[in-house]
Amino acid sequence: MIKGILFDLDGTLMDHRAAADAGIAAWIADHRPGLPLPERAARVWAELEDVHLSAWHAGQCDLPEQRRRRIRGICQALGLAVPDDLDAAFAAFTRHYRAGWSAYPDVHAALAHLGGYRLGVLTNGSSPVQTAKMRAIGLGELGPVLSGDVLDGHFKPAPASYLAAADRLGLEPGAILLVGDDLVNDVTGPAAAGMRSLWLDRLGMETAPEGFARITTLSELPGYLSGHSDLG
């Protein structure tokens, strides 16, 4: 029986992509006033995020360095001058990014129906930043915000990340359902570690892998739980 639910954060509870896209557009406008925004700016920024966050997760660089690499990378890709102070440049991006933090419209109503479950967040972002996001979107009291930087360096989809998160929640992995938008990190990864998982496919454009369930909005979560007797 499911006793706890872990949520991914970015793309699941908070619209990270919209905030990041708007943030990098605003940063470019500040950095190079009058320059038309290149159409590929948001895509390049998302790709750099994936590459350099993965390098941080793998221990190939520290958190500040992955941020510097992203600023340097976006400038080189778009033909912009590379700032002398990369840390200040990323801080400027972050100010714009934070302005866009918001929960998806379905989040608060769905969570209101989950009384009785132990709740928390399992994310691959920096725990201090992710905790700040949770407060900003009105979910600061949801439960622990867990990431590799507080789980002995174990990030999703490493099996140890799910086991460590279950331990922090005080439950066996099999008593936890992980809900998230990433097929590897939030669906097949936790399942391989003995957790239950549910794919949140907000775009509604794909078929779930065989043997895994899919919802397209968190509004479906309470019904999904009540409709599966082995989960609740």
C-alpha positions as protocol buffer text, in pm:
chain_id: "A"
residue {
  index: 1
  type: MET
  ca { x: 0 y: 0 z: 0 }
}
residue {
  index: 2
  type: ILE
  ca { x: 126 y: 346 z: -87 }
}
residue {
  index: 3
  type: LYS
  ca { x: 192 y: 557 z: 221 }
}
residue {
  index: 4
  type: GLY
  ca { x: 405 y: 833 z: 71 }
}
residue {
  index: 5
  type: ILE
  ca { x: 426 y: 1031 z: -253 }
}
residue {
  index: 6
  type: LEU
  ca { x: 739 y: 1198 z: -387 }
}
residue {
  index: 7
  type: PHE
  ca { x: 702 y: 1459 z: -658 }
}
residue {
  index: 8
  type: ASP
  ca { x: 955 y: 1582 z: -906 }
}
residue {
  index: 9
  type: LEU
  ca { x: 963 y: 1963 z: -902 }
}
residue {
  index: 10
  type: ASP
  ca { x: 1062 y: 2118 z: -1236 }
}
residue {
  index: 11
  type: GLY
  ca { x: 809 y: 2027 z: -1503 }
}
residue {
  index: 12
  type: THR
  ca { x: 586 y: 1860 z: -1246 }
}
residue {
  index: 13
  type: LEU
  ca { x: 494 y: 2112 z: -976 }
}
residue {
  index: 14
  type: MET
  ca { x: 658 y: 2424 z: -1121 }
}
residue {
  index: 15
  type: ASP
  ca { x: 671 y: 2541 z: -1483 }
}
residue {
  index: 16
  type: HIS
  ca { x: 1050 y: 2556 z: -1497 }
}
residue {
  index: 17
  type: ARG
  ca { x: 1073 y: 2570 z: -1874 }
}
residue {
  index: 18
  type: ALA
  ca { x: 855 y: 2878 z: -1908 }
}
residue {
  index: 19
  type: ALA
  ca { x: 1048 y: 3056 z: -1632 }
}
residue {
  index: 20
  type: ALA
  ca { x: 1387 y: 2960 z: -1777 }
}
residue {
  index: 21
  type: ASP
  ca { x: 1290 y: 3059 z: -2131 }
}
residue {
  index: 22
  type: ALA
  ca { x: 1168 y: 3399 z: -2013 }
}
residue {
  index: 23
  type: GLY
  ca { x: 1471 y: 3438 z: -1789 }
}
residue {
  index: 24
  type: ILE
  ca { x: 1730 y: 3381 z: -2059 }
}
residue {
  index: 25
  type: ALA
  ca { x: 1540 y: 3607 z: -2302 }
}
residue {
  index: 26
  type: ALA
  ca { x: 1545 y: 3887 z: -2045 }
}
residue {
  index: 27
  type: TRP
  ca { x: 1912 y: 3827 z: -1967 }
}
residue {
  index: 28
  type: ILE
  ca { x: 2009 y: 3848 z: -2336 }
}
residue {
  index: 29
  type: ALA
  ca { x: 1807 y: 4169 z: -2369 }
}
residue {
  index: 30
  type: ASP
  ca { x: 2001 y: 4319 z: -2076 }
}
residue {
  index: 31
  type: HIS
  ca { x: 2336 y: 4188 z: -2196 }
}
residue {
  index: 32
  type: ARG
  ca { x: 2295 y: 4304 z: -2555 }
}
residue {
  index: 33
  type: PRO
  ca { x: 2029 y: 4579 z: -2568 }
}
residue {
  index: 34
  type: GLY
  ca { x: 1855 y: 4608 z: -2901 }
}
residue {
  index: 35
  type: LEU
  ca { x: 1958 y: 4263 z: -3025 }
}
residue {
  index: 36
  type: PRO
  ca { x: 1664 y: 4066 z: -3165 }
}
residue {
  index: 37
  type: LEU
  ca { x: 1623 y: 3751 z: -2960 }
}
residue {
  index: 38
  type: PRO
  ca { x: 1765 y: 3458 z: -3159 }
}
residue {
  index: 39
  type: GLU
  ca { x: 1493 y: 3200 z: -3219 }
}
residue {
  index: 40
  type: ARG
  ca { x: 1714 y: 2922 z: -3089 }
}
residue {
  index: 41
  type: ALA
  ca { x: 1811 y: 3095 z: -2763 }
}
residue {
  index: 42
  type: ALA
  ca { x: 1569 y: 2904 z: -2542 }
}
residue {
  index: 43
  type: ARG
  ca { x: 1654 y: 2570 z: -2704 }
}
residue {
  index: 44
  type: VAL
  ca { x: 2029 y: 2627 z: -2667 }
}
residue {
  index: 45
  type: TRP
  ca { x: 1986 y: 2732 z: -2304 }
}
residue {
  index: 46
  type: ALA
  ca { x: 1785 y: 2417 z: -2228 }
}
residue {
  index: 47
  type: GLU
  ca { x: 2049 y: 2199 z: -2394 }
}
residue {
  index: 48
  type: LEU
  ca { x: 2328 y: 2366 z: -2196 }
}
residue {
  index: 49
  type: GLU
  ca { x: 2130 y: 2312 z: -1878 }
}
residue {
  index: 50
  type: ASP
  ca { x: 2102 y: 1939 z: -1947 }
}
residue {
  index: 51
  type: VAL
  ca { x: 2470 y: 1900 z: -2031 }
}
residue {
  index: 52
  type: HIS
  ca { x: 2619 y: 2098 z: -1745 }
}
residue {
  index: 53
  type: LEU
  ca { x: 2378 y: 1993 z: -1472 }
}
residue {
  index: 54
  type: SER
  ca { x: 2462 y: 1635 z: -1568 }
}
residue {
  index: 55
  type: ALA
  ca { x: 2833 y: 1718 z: -1532 }
}
residue {
  index: 56
  type: TRP
  ca { x: 2765 y: 1853 z: -1182 }
}
residue {
  index: 57
  type: HIS
  ca { x: 2563 y: 1542 z: -1093 }
}
residue {
  index: 58
  type: ALA
  ca { x: 2853 y: 1326 z: -1209 }
}
residue {
  index: 59
  type: GLY
  ca { x: 3101 y: 1517 z: -993 }
}
residue {
  index: 60
  type: GLN
  ca { x: 3287 y: 1659 z: -1295 }
}
residue {
  index: 61
  type: CYS
  ca { x: 3247 y: 2017 z: -1172 }
}
residue {
  index: 62
  type: ASP
  ca { x: 3095 y: 2203 z: -879 }
}
residue {
  index: 63
  type: LEU
  ca { x: 2766 y: 2391 z: -884 }
}
residue {
  index: 64
  type: PRO
  ca { x: 2912 y: 2741 z: -952 }
}
residue {
  index: 65
  type: GLU
  ca { x: 3128 y: 2606 z: -1233 }
}
residue {
  index: 66
  type: GLN
  ca { x: 2835 y: 2444 z: -1415 }
}
residue {
  index: 67
  type: ARG
  ca { x: 2662 y: 2780 z: -1401 }
}
residue {
  index: 68
  type: ARG
  ca { x: 2966 y: 2956 z: -1549 }
}
residue {
  index: 69
  type: ARG
  ca { x: 2982 y: 2699 z: -1828 }
}
residue {
  index: 70
  type: ARG
  ca { x: 2621 y: 2765 z: -1918 }
}
residue {
  index: 71
  type: ILE
  ca { x: 2671 y: 3140 z: -1947 }
}
residue {
  index: 72
  type: ARG
  ca { x: 2989 y: 3094 z: -2147 }
}
residue {
  index: 73
  type: GLY
  ca { x: 2812 y: 2838 z: -2368 }
}
residue {
  index: 74
  type: ILE
  ca { x: 2510 y: 3053 z: -2450 }
}
residue {
  index: 75
  type: CYS
  ca { x: 2733 y: 3346 z: -2541 }
}
residue {
  index: 76
  type: GLN
  ca { x: 2956 y: 3137 z: -2764 }
}
residue {
  index: 77
  type: ALA
  ca { x: 2657 y: 2971 z: -2933 }
}
residue {
  index: 78
  type: LEU
  ca { x: 2483 y: 3300 z: -3007 }
}
residue {
  index: 79
  type: GLY
  ca { x: 2791 y: 3508 z: -3087 }
}
residue {
  index: 80
  type: LEU
  ca { x: 2762 y: 3728 z: -2777 }
}
residue {
  index: 81
  type: ALA
  ca { x: 3047 y: 3874 z: -2579 }
}
residue {
  index: 82
  type: VAL
  ca { x: 3138 y: 3648 z: -2287 }
}
residue {
  index: 83
  type: PRO
  ca { x: 3104 y: 3846 z: -1962 }
}
residue {
  index: 84
  type: ASP
  ca { x: 3418 y: 3897 z: -1755 }
}
residue {
  index: 85
  type: ASP
  ca { x: 3230 y: 3802 z: -1440 }
}
residue {
  index: 86
  type: LEU
  ca { x: 3041 y: 3481 z: -1518 }
}
residue {
  index: 87
  type: ASP
  ca { x: 2911 y: 3445 z: -1161 }
}
residue {
  index: 88
  type: ALA
  ca { x: 2752 y: 3791 z: -1173 }
}
residue {
  index: 89
  type: ALA
  ca { x: 2607 y: 3711 z: -1514 }
}
residue {
  index: 90
  type: PHE
  ca { x: 2441 y: 3394 z: -1388 }
}
residue {
  index: 91
  type: ALA
  ca { x: 2310 y: 3582 z: -1085 }
}
residue {
  index: 92
  type: ALA
  ca { x: 2150 y: 3832 z: -1323 }
}
residue {
  index: 93
  type: PHE
  ca { x: 1986 y: 3547 z: -1515 }
}
residue {
  index: 94
  type: THR
  ca { x: 1865 y: 3399 z: -1186 }
}
residue {
  index: 95
  type: ARG
  ca { x: 1686 y: 3722 z: -1093 }
}
residue {
  index: 96
  type: HIS
  ca { x: 1488 y: 3706 z: -1416 }
}
residue {
  index: 97
  type: TYR
  ca { x: 1430 y: 3332 z: -1375 }
}
residue {
  index: 98
  type: ARG
  ca { x: 1295 y: 3373 z: -1021 }
}
residue {
  index: 99
  type: ALA
  ca { x: 1043 y: 3629 z: -1145 }
}
residue {
  index: 100
  type: GLY
  ca { x: 879 y: 3353 z: -1348 }
}
residue {
  index: 101
  type: TRP
  ca { x: 846 y: 3092 z: -1076 }
}
residue {
  index: 102
  type: SER
  ca { x: 488 y: 2969 z: -1057 }
}
residue {
  index: 103
  type: ALA
  ca { x: 306 y: 2646 z: -989 }
}
residue {
  index: 104
  type: TYR
  ca { x: 110 y: 2479 z: -1265 }
}
residue {
  index: 105
  type: PRO
  ca { x: -263 y: 2560 z: -1234 }
}
residue {
  index: 106
  type: ASP
  ca { x: -352 y: 2202 z: -1137 }
}
residue {
  index: 107
  type: VAL
  ca { x: -108 y: 2166 z: -847 }
}
residue {
  index: 108
  type: HIS
  ca { x: -270 y: 2311 z: -538 }
}
residue {
  index: 109
  type: ALA
  ca { x: -612 y: 2156 z: -594 }
}
residue {
  index: 110
  type: ALA
  ca { x: -460 y: 1813 z: -654 }
}
residue {
  index: 111
  type: LEU
  ca { x: -242 y: 1827 z: -344 }
}
residue {
  index: 112
  type: ALA
  ca { x: -540 y: 1926 z: -131 }
}
residue {
  index: 113
  type: HIS
  ca { x: -680 y: 1576 z: -188 }
}
residue {
  index: 114
  type: LEU
  ca { x: -371 y: 1394 z: -65 }
}
residue {
  index: 115
  type: GLY
  ca { x: -419 y: 1414 z: 310 }
}
residue {
  index: 116
  type: GLY
  ca { x: -291 y: 1107 z: 489 }
}
residue {
  index: 117
  type: TYR
  ca { x: 10 y: 1054 z: 265 }
}
residue {
  index: 118
  type: ARG
  ca { x: 365 y: 1152 z: 355 }
}
residue {
  index: 119
  type: LEU
  ca { x: 469 y: 1395 z: 87 }
}
residue {
  index: 120
  type: GLY
  ca { x: 801 y: 1528 z: -38 }
}
residue {
  index: 121
  type: VAL
  ca { x: 1000 y: 1633 z: -342 }
}
residue {
  index: 122
  type: LEU
  ca { x: 1283 y: 1445 z: -512 }
}
residue {
  index: 123
  type: THR
  ca { x: 1466 y: 1673 z: -752 }
}
residue {
  index: 124
  type: ASN
  ca { x: 1798 y: 1697 z: -933 }
}
residue {
  index: 125
  type: GLY
  ca { x: 1837 y: 2070 z: -877 }
}
residue {
  index: 126
  type: SER
  ca { x: 2030 y: 2242 z: -602 }
}
residue {
  index: 127
  type: SER
  ca { x: 1842 y: 2188 z: -274 }
}
residue {
  index: 128
  type: PRO
  ca { x: 1864 y: 2553 z: -157 }
}
residue {
  index: 129
  type: VAL
  ca { x: 1727 y: 2676 z: -491 }
}
residue {
  index: 130
  type: GLN
  ca { x: 1458 y: 2409 z: -507 }
}
residue {
  index: 131
  type: THR
  ca { x: 1353 y: 2483 z: -150 }
}
residue {
  index: 132
  type: ALA
  ca { x: 1323 y: 2850 z: -241 }
}
residue {
  index: 133
  type: LYS
  ca { x: 1108 y: 2754 z: -539 }
}
residue {
  index: 134
  type: MET
  ca { x: 875 y: 2554 z: -318 }
}
residue {
  index: 135
  type: ARG
  ca { x: 827 y: 2852 z: -88 }
}
residue {
  index: 136
  type: ALA
  ca { x: 774 y: 3086 z: -383 }
}
residue {
  index: 137
  type: ILE
  ca { x: 498 y: 2871 z: -534 }
}
residue {
  index: 138
  type: GLY
  ca { x: 320 y: 2825 z: -202 }
}
residue {
  index: 139
  type: LEU
  ca { x: 437 y: 2471 z: -125 }
}
residue {
  index: 140
  type: GLY
  ca { x: 697 y: 2538 z: 140 }
}
residue {
  index: 141
  type: GLU
  ca { x: 521 y: 2311 z: 390 }
}
residue {
  index: 142
  type: LEU
  ca { x: 464 y: 2018 z: 154 }
}
residue {
  index: 143
  type: GLY
  ca { x: 749 y: 1805 z: 286 }
}
residue {
  index: 144
  type: PRO
  ca { x: 1124 y: 1754 z: 257 }
}
residue {
  index: 145
  type: VAL
  ca { x: 1297 y: 1880 z: -57 }
}
residue {
  index: 146
  type: LEU
  ca { x: 1555 y: 1616 z: -145 }
}
residue {
  index: 147
  type: SER
  ca { x: 1832 y: 1626 z: -403 }
}
residue {
  index: 148
  type: GLY
  ca { x: 2171 y: 1469 z: -454 }
}
residue {
  index: 149
  type: ASP
  ca { x: 2343 y: 1748 z: -266 }
}
residue {
  index: 150
  type: VAL
  ca { x: 2168 y: 1630 z: 53 }
}
residue {
  index: 151
  type: LEU
  ca { x: 2155 y: 1261 z: -41 }
}
residue {
  index: 152
  type: ASP
  ca { x: 2527 y: 1183 z: -30 }
}
residue {
  index: 153
  type: GLY
  ca { x: 2577 y: 1290 z: -391 }
}
residue {
  index: 154
  type: HIS
  ca { x: 2318 y: 1053 z: -535 }
}
residue {
  index: 155
  type: PHE
  ca { x: 2107 y: 1209 z: -812 }
}
residue {
  index: 156
  type: LYS
  ca { x: 1824 y: 1056 z: -1014 }
}
residue {
  index: 157
  type: PRO
  ca { x: 1832 y: 808 z: -1184 }
}
residue {
  index: 158
  type: ALA
  ca { x: 2096 y: 644 z: -962 }
}
residue {
  index: 159
  type: PRO
  ca { x: 1917 y: 373 z: -758 }
}
residue {
  index: 160
  type: ALA
  ca { x: 2079 y: 508 z: -443 }
}
residue {
  index: 161
  type: SER
  ca { x: 1896 y: 838 z: -486 }
}
residue {
  index: 162
  type: TYR
  ca { x: 1556 y: 672 z: -454 }
}
residue {
  index: 163
  type: LEU
  ca { x: 1664 y: 453 z: -164 }
}
residue {
  index: 164
  type: ALA
  ca { x: 1809 y: 751 z: 21 }
}
residue {
  index: 165
  type: ALA
  ca { x: 1493 y: 954 z: -42 }
}
residue {
  index: 166
  type: ALA
  ca { x: 1276 y: 671 z: 89 }
}
residue {
  index: 167
  type: ASP
  ca { x: 1490 y: 658 z: 401 }
}
residue {
  index: 168
  type: ARG
  ca { x: 1445 y: 1034 z: 452 }
}
residue {
  index: 169
  type: LEU
  ca { x: 1070 y: 989 z: 416 }
}
residue {
  index: 170
  type: GLY
  ca { x: 1081 y: 708 z: 671 }
}
residue {
  index: 171
  type: LEU
  ca { x: 924 y: 451 z: 440 }
}
residue {
  index: 172
  type: GLU
  ca { x: 1025 y: 146 z: 241 }
}
residue {
  index: 173
  type: PRO
  ca { x: 1069 y: 220 z: -133 }
}
residue {
  index: 174
  type: GLY
  ca { x: 773 y: -2 z: -219 }
}
residue {
  index: 175
  type: ALA
  ca { x: 544 y: 215 z: -6 }
}
residue {
  index: 176
  type: ILE
  ca { x: 623 y: 528 z: -209 }
}
residue {
  index: 177
  type: LEU
  ca { x: 484 y: 652 z: -540 }
}
residue {
  index: 178
  type: LEU
  ca { x: 705 y: 889 z: -740 }
}
residue {
  index: 179
  type: VAL
  ca { x: 520 y: 1126 z: -973 }
}
residue {
  index: 180
  type: GLY
  ca { x: 714 y: 1318 z: -1236 }
}
residue {
  index: 181
  type: ASP
  ca { x: 754 y: 1424 z: -1597 }
}
residue {
  index: 182
  type: ASP
  ca { x: 1087 y: 1260 z: -1687 }
}
residue {
  index: 183
  type: LEU
  ca { x: 1058 y: 903 z: -1815 }
}
residue {
  index: 184
  type: VAL
  ca { x: 1399 y: 794 z: -1690 }
}
residue {
  index: 185
  type: ASN
  ca { x: 1439 y: 996 z: -1370 }
}
residue {
  index: 186
  type: ASP
  ca { x: 1079 y: 971 z: -1252 }
}
residue {
  index: 187
  type: VAL
  ca { x: 936 y: 654 z: -1406 }
}
residue {
  index: 188
  type: THR
  ca { x: 1172 y: 374 z: -1502 }
}
residue {
  index: 189
  type: GLY
  ca { x: 1448 y: 482 z: -1260 }
}
residue {
  index: 190
  type: PRO
  ca { x: 1244 y: 460 z: -940 }
}
residue {
  index: 191
  type: ALA
  ca { x: 1076 y: 141 z: -1058 }
}
residue {
  index: 192
  type: ALA
  ca { x: 1418 y: -24 z: -1091 }
}
residue {
  index: 193
  type: ALA
  ca { x: 1485 y: 70 z: -728 }
}
residue {
  index: 194
  type: GLY
  ca { x: 1158 y: -81 z: -604 }
}
residue {
  index: 195
  type: MET
  ca { x: 943 y: 233 z: -595 }
}
residue {
  index: 196
  type: ARG
  ca { x: 610 y: 272 z: -765 }
}
residue {
  index: 197
  type: SER
  ca { x: 600 y: 545 z: -1029 }
}
residue {
  index: 198
  type: LEU
  ca { x: 351 y: 745 z: -1231 }
}
residue {
  index: 199
  type: TRP
  ca { x: 438 y: 943 z: -1542 }
}
residue {
  index: 200
  type: LEU
  ca { x: 301 y: 1297 z: -1567 }
}
residue {
  index: 201
  type: ASP
  ca { x: 297 y: 1363 z: -1942 }
}
residue {
  index: 202
  type: ARG
  ca { x: 179 y: 1724 z: -1948 }
}
residue {
  index: 203
  type: LEU
  ca { x: 215 y: 1748 z: -2326 }
}
residue {
  index: 204
  type: GLY
  ca { x: -3 y: 1442 z: -2374 }
}
residue {
  index: 205
  type: MET
  ca { x: 185 y: 1341 z: -2684 }
}
residue {
  index: 206
  type: GLU
  ca { x: 341 y: 1007 z: -2599 }
}
residue {
  index: 207
  type: THR
  ca { x: 252 y: 657 z: -2490 }
}
residue {
  index: 208
  type: ALA
  ca { x: 376 y: 536 z: -2154 }
}
residue {
  index: 209
  type: PRO
  ca { x: 633 y: 256 z: -2160 }
}
residue {
  index: 210
  type: GLU
  ca { x: 476 y: -87 z: -2129 }
}
residue {
  index: 211
  type: GLY
  ca { x: 383 y: -161 z: -1771 }
}
residue {
  index: 212
  type: PHE
  ca { x: 376 y: 202 z: -1658 }
}
residue {
  index: 213
  type: ALA
  ca { x: 79 y: 430 z: -1602 }
}
residue {
  index: 214
  type: ARG
  ca { x: 42 y: 783 z: -1737 }
}
residue {
  index: 215
  type: ILE
  ca { x: -160 y: 1089 z: -1645 }
}
residue {
  index: 216
  type: THR
  ca { x: -163 y: 1420 z: -1831 }
}
residue {
  index: 217
  type: THR
  ca { x: -253 y: 1648 z: -1541 }
}
residue {
  index: 218
  type: LEU
  ca { x: -213 y: 1630 z: -1164 }
}
residue {
  index: 219
  type: SER
  ca { x: -590 y: 1668 z: -1142 }
}
residue {
  index: 220
  type: GLU
  ca { x: -599 y: 1298 z: -1235 }
}
residue {
  index: 221
  type: LEU
  ca { x: -378 y: 1192 z: -945 }
}
residue {
  index: 222
  type: PRO
  ca { x: -639 y: 1164 z: -666 }
}
residue {
  index: 223
  type: GLY
  ca { x: -864 y: 957 z: -892 }
}
residue {
  index: 224
  type: TYR
  ca { x: -573 y: 741 z: -997 }
}
residue {
  index: 225
  type: LEU
  ca { x: -490 y: 668 z: -634 }
}
residue {
  index: 226
  type: SER
  ca { x: -847 y: 588 z: -536 }
}
residue {
  index: 227
  type: GLY
  ca { x: -897 y: 375 z: -846 }
}
residue {
  index: 228
  type: HIS
  ca { x: -605 y: 146 z: -769 }
}
residue {
  index: 229
  type: SER
  ca { x: -675 y: -44 z: -452 }
}
residue {
  index: 230
  type: ASP
  ca { x: -316 y: -157 z: -419 }
}
residue {
  index: 231
  type: LEU
  ca { x: -199 y: 207 z: -404 }
}
residue {
  index: 232
  type: GLY
  ca { x: -420 y: 351 z: -134 }
}
